[in-house]
Short mmCIF file of C-alpha atoms in Angstrom, two decimals:
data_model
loop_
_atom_site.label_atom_id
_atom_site.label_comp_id
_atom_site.label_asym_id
_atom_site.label_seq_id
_atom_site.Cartn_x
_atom_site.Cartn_y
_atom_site.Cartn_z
CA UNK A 21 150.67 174.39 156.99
CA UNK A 22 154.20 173.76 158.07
CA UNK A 23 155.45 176.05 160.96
CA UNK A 24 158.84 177.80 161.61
CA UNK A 25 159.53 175.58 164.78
CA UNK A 26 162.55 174.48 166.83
CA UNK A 27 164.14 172.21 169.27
CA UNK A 28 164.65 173.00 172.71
CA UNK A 29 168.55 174.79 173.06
CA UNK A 30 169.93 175.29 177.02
CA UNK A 31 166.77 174.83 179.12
CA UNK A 32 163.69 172.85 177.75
CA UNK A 33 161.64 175.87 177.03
CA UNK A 34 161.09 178.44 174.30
CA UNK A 35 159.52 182.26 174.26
CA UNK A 36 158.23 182.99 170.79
CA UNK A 37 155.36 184.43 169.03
CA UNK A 38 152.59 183.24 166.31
CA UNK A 39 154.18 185.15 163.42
CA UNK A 40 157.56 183.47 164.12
CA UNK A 41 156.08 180.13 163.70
CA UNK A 42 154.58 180.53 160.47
CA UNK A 43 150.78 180.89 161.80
CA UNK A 44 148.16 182.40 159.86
CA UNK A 45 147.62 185.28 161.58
CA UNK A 46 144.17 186.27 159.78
CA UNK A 47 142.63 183.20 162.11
CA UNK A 48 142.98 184.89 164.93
CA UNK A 49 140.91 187.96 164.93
CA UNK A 50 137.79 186.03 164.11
CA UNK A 51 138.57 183.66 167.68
CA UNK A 52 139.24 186.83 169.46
CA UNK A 53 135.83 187.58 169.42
CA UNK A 54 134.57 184.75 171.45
CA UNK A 55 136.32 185.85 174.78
CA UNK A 56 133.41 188.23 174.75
CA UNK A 57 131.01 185.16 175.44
CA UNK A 58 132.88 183.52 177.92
CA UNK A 59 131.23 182.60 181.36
CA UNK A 60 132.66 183.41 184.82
CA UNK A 61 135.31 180.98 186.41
CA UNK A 62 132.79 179.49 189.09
CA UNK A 63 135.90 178.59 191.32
CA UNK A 64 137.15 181.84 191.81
CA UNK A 65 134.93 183.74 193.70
CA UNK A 66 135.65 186.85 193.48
CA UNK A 67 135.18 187.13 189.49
CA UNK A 68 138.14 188.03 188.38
CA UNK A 69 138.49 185.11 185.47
CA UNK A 70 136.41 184.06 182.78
CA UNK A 71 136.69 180.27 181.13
CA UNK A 72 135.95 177.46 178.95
CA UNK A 73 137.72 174.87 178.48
CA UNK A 74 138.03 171.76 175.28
CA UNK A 75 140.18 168.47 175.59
CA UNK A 76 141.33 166.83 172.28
CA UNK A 77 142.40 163.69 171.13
CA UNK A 78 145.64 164.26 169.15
CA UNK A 79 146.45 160.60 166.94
CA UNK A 80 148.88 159.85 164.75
CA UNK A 81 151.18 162.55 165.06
CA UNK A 82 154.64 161.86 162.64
CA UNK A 83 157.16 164.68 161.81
CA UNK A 84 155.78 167.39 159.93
CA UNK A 85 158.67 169.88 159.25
CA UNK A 86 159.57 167.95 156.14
CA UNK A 87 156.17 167.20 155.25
CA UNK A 88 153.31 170.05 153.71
CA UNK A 89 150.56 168.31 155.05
CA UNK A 90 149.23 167.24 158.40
CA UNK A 91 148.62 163.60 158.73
CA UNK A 92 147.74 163.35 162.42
CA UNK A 93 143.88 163.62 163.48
CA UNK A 94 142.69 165.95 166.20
CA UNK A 95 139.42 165.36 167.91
CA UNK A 96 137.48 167.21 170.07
CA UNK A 97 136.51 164.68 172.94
CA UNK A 98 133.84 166.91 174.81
CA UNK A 99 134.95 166.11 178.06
CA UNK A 100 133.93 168.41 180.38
CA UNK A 101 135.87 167.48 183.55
CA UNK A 102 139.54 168.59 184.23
CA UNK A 103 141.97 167.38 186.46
CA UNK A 104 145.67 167.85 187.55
CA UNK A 105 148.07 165.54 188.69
CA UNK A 106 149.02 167.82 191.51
CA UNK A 107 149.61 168.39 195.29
CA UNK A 108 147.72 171.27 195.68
CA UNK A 109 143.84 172.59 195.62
CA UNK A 110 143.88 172.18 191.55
CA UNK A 111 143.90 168.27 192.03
CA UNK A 112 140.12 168.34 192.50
CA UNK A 113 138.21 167.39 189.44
CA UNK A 114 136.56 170.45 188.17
CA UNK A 115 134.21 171.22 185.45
CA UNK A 116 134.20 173.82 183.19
CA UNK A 117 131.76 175.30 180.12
CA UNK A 118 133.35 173.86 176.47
CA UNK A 119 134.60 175.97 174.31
CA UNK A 120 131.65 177.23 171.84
CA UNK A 121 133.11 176.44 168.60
CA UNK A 122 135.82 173.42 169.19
CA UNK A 123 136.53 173.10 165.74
CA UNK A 124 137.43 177.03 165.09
CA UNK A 125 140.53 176.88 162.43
CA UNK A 126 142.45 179.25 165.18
CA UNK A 127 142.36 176.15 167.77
CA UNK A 128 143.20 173.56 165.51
CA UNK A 129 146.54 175.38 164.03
CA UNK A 130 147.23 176.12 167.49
CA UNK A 131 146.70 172.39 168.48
CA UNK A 132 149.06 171.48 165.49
CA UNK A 133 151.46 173.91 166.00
CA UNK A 134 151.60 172.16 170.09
CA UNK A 135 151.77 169.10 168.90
CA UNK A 136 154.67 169.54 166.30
CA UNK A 137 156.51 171.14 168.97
CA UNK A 138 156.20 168.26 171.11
CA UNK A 139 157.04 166.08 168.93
CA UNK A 140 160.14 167.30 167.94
CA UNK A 141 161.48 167.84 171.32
CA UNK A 142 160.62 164.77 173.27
CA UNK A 143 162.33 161.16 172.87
CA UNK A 144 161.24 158.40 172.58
CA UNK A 145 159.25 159.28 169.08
CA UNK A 146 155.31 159.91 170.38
CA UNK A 147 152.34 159.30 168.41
CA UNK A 148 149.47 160.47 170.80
CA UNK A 149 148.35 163.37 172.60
CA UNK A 150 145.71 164.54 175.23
CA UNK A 151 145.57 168.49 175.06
CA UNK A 152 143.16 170.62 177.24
CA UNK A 153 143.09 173.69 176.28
CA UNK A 154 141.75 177.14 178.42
CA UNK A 155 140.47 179.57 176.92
CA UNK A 156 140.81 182.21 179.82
CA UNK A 157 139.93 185.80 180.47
CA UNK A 158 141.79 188.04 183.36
CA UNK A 159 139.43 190.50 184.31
CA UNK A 160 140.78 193.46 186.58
CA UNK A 161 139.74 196.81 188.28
CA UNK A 162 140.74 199.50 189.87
CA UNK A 163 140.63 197.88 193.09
CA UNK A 164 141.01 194.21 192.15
CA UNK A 165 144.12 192.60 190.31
CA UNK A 166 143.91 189.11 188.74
CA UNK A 167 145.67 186.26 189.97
CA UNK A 168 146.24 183.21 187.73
CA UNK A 169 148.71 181.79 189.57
CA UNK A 170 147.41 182.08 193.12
CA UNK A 171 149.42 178.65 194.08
CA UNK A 172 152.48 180.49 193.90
CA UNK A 173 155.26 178.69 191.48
CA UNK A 174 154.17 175.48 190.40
CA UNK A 175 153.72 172.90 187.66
CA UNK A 176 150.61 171.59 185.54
CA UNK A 177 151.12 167.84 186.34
CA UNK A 178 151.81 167.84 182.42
CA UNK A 179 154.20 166.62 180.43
CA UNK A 180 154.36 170.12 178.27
CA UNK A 181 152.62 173.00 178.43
CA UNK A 182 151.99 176.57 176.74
CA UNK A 183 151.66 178.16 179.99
CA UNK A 184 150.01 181.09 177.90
CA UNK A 185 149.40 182.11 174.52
CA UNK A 186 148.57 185.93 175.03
CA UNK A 187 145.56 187.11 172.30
CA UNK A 188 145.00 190.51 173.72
CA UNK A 189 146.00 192.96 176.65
CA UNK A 190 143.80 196.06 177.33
CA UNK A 191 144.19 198.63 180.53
CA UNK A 192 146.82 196.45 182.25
CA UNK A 193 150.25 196.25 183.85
CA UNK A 194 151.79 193.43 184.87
CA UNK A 195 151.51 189.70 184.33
CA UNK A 196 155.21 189.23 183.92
CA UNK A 197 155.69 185.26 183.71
CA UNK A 198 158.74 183.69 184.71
CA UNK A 199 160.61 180.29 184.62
CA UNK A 200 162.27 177.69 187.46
CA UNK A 201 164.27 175.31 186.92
CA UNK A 202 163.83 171.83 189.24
CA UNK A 203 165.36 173.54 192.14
CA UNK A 204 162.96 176.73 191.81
CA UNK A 205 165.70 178.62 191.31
CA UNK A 206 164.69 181.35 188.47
CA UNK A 207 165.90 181.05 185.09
CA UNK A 208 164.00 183.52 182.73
CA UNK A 209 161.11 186.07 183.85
CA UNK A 210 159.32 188.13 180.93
CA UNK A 211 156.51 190.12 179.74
CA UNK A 212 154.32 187.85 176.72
CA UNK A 213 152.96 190.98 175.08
CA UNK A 214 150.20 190.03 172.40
CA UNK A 215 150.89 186.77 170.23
CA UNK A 216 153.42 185.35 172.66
CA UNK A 217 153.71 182.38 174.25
CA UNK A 218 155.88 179.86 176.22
CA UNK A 219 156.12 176.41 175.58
CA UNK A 220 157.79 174.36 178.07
CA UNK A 221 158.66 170.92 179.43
CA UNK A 222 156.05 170.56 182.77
CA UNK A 223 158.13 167.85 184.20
CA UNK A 224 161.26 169.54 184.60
CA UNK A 225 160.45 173.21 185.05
CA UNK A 226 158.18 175.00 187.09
CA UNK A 227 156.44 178.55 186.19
CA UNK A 228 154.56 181.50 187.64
CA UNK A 229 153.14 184.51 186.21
CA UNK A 230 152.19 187.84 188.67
CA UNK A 231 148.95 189.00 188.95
CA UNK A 232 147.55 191.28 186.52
CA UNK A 233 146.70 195.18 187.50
CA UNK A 234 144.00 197.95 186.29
CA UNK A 235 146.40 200.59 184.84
CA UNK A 236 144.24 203.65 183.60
CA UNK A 237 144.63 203.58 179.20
CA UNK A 238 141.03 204.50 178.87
CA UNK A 239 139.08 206.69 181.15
CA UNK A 240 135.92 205.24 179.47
CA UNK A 241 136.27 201.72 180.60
CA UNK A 242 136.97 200.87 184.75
CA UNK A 243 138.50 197.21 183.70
CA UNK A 244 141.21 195.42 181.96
CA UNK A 245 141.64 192.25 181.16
CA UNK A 246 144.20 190.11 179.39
CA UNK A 247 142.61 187.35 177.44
CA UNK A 248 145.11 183.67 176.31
CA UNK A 249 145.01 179.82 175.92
CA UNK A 250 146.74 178.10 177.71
CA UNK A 251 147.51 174.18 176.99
CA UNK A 252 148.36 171.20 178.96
CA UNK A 253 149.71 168.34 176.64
CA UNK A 254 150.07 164.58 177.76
CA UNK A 255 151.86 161.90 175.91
CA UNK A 256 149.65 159.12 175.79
#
């Protein structure tokens, strides 16, 4: 698989979408599915997110845009405990369910696709990676948003991050992310409607995304949710 990727241009992020970069789209319906099967977020309280969580072992990792195939290895380490090289509450080692199915050709195009970006927009050359990725559901009602940035704007204690790949939005509003630059001053806010994601250097920019809101599509259903990945990538 090579993918339709690109360096960084005025600030060291980039808004795109899957079918920009060249992903095989049929891969993702099939990984949709498991948010259905994902366990509540045991450290928010009031159940409004849903989570499990991988880390992988990315080796290897050369230039791919001039090469068809993939020559780095990615492997699933099974760790279960995650932890941020913050300031805030997040520094506190938590531990999350794994995601069922680590291996799922969705993740590891979407791990490759990560880790080619990375590459290609940090020097020195890098040859190793430590992802985690989140697998995260938003859940909202009528009288209960969703909050996934309840620190307010902040950083990942990453070196790069896809703040959020967005897979599916259903009876929402809101959730409009946006961008700082080292000062905090704002520098891009936007909506990620379904496919779309950030990437972005962690170490220079921070990021925050609004709560989520129940907005009335489907008088059947009293929820909404908005279901992504998100990815925190260390150069090892």
């Amino acid at each position: 698989m090579r993918f339709n990727i690109s360096r960084f241009f005025y600030y060291p992020y980039q808004k795109t979408n899957l079918q920009n970069c060249n992903f095989p789209m049929k891969l993702i319906q099939s990984f949709q599915k498991s948010f259905d099967n994902l366990p509540y977020d045991e450290y928010i309280p009031d159940k409004t997110r849903q989570r499990r969580y991988a880390n992988y072992l990315v080796q290897n990792i050369k230039d791919n845009n001039n090469n068809n195939n993939n020559k780095f290895s990615i492997k699933h380490t099974k760790k279960t405990k995650f932890e941020q090289n913050v300031e805030d509450s997040r520094k506190d080692e938590r531990i999350f369910q794994l995601i069922e199915n680590p291996y799922h050709p969705f993740l590891l195009n979407f791990i490759t696709l990560a880790s080619e970006l990375t590459y290609i927009n940090h020097y020195p050359p890098i040859k190793n990676l430590s992802i985690d990725v989140h697998q995260v559901r938003q859940m909202c009602y009528p009288e209960l948003d969703s909050h996934n940035s309840a620190e307010g704007i902040h950083q990942d204690g990453a070196d790069f991050i896809i703040s959020a790949c967005v897979l599916n939005r259903y009876n929402i509003q809101g959730g409009i992310s946006s961008i700082y630059d080292t000062n905090k001053l704002l520098i891009n806010e936007t909506l990620l409607h379904e496919n779309e994601f950030i990437f972005q250097d962690d170490k220079s920019l921070y990021h925050y995304v609004t709560p989520i809101e129940y907005f009335n599509e489907n008088d059947e259903d009293p929820f909404g949710y908005r279901d992504i990945i998100g990815l925190d990538i260390k150069i090892i």
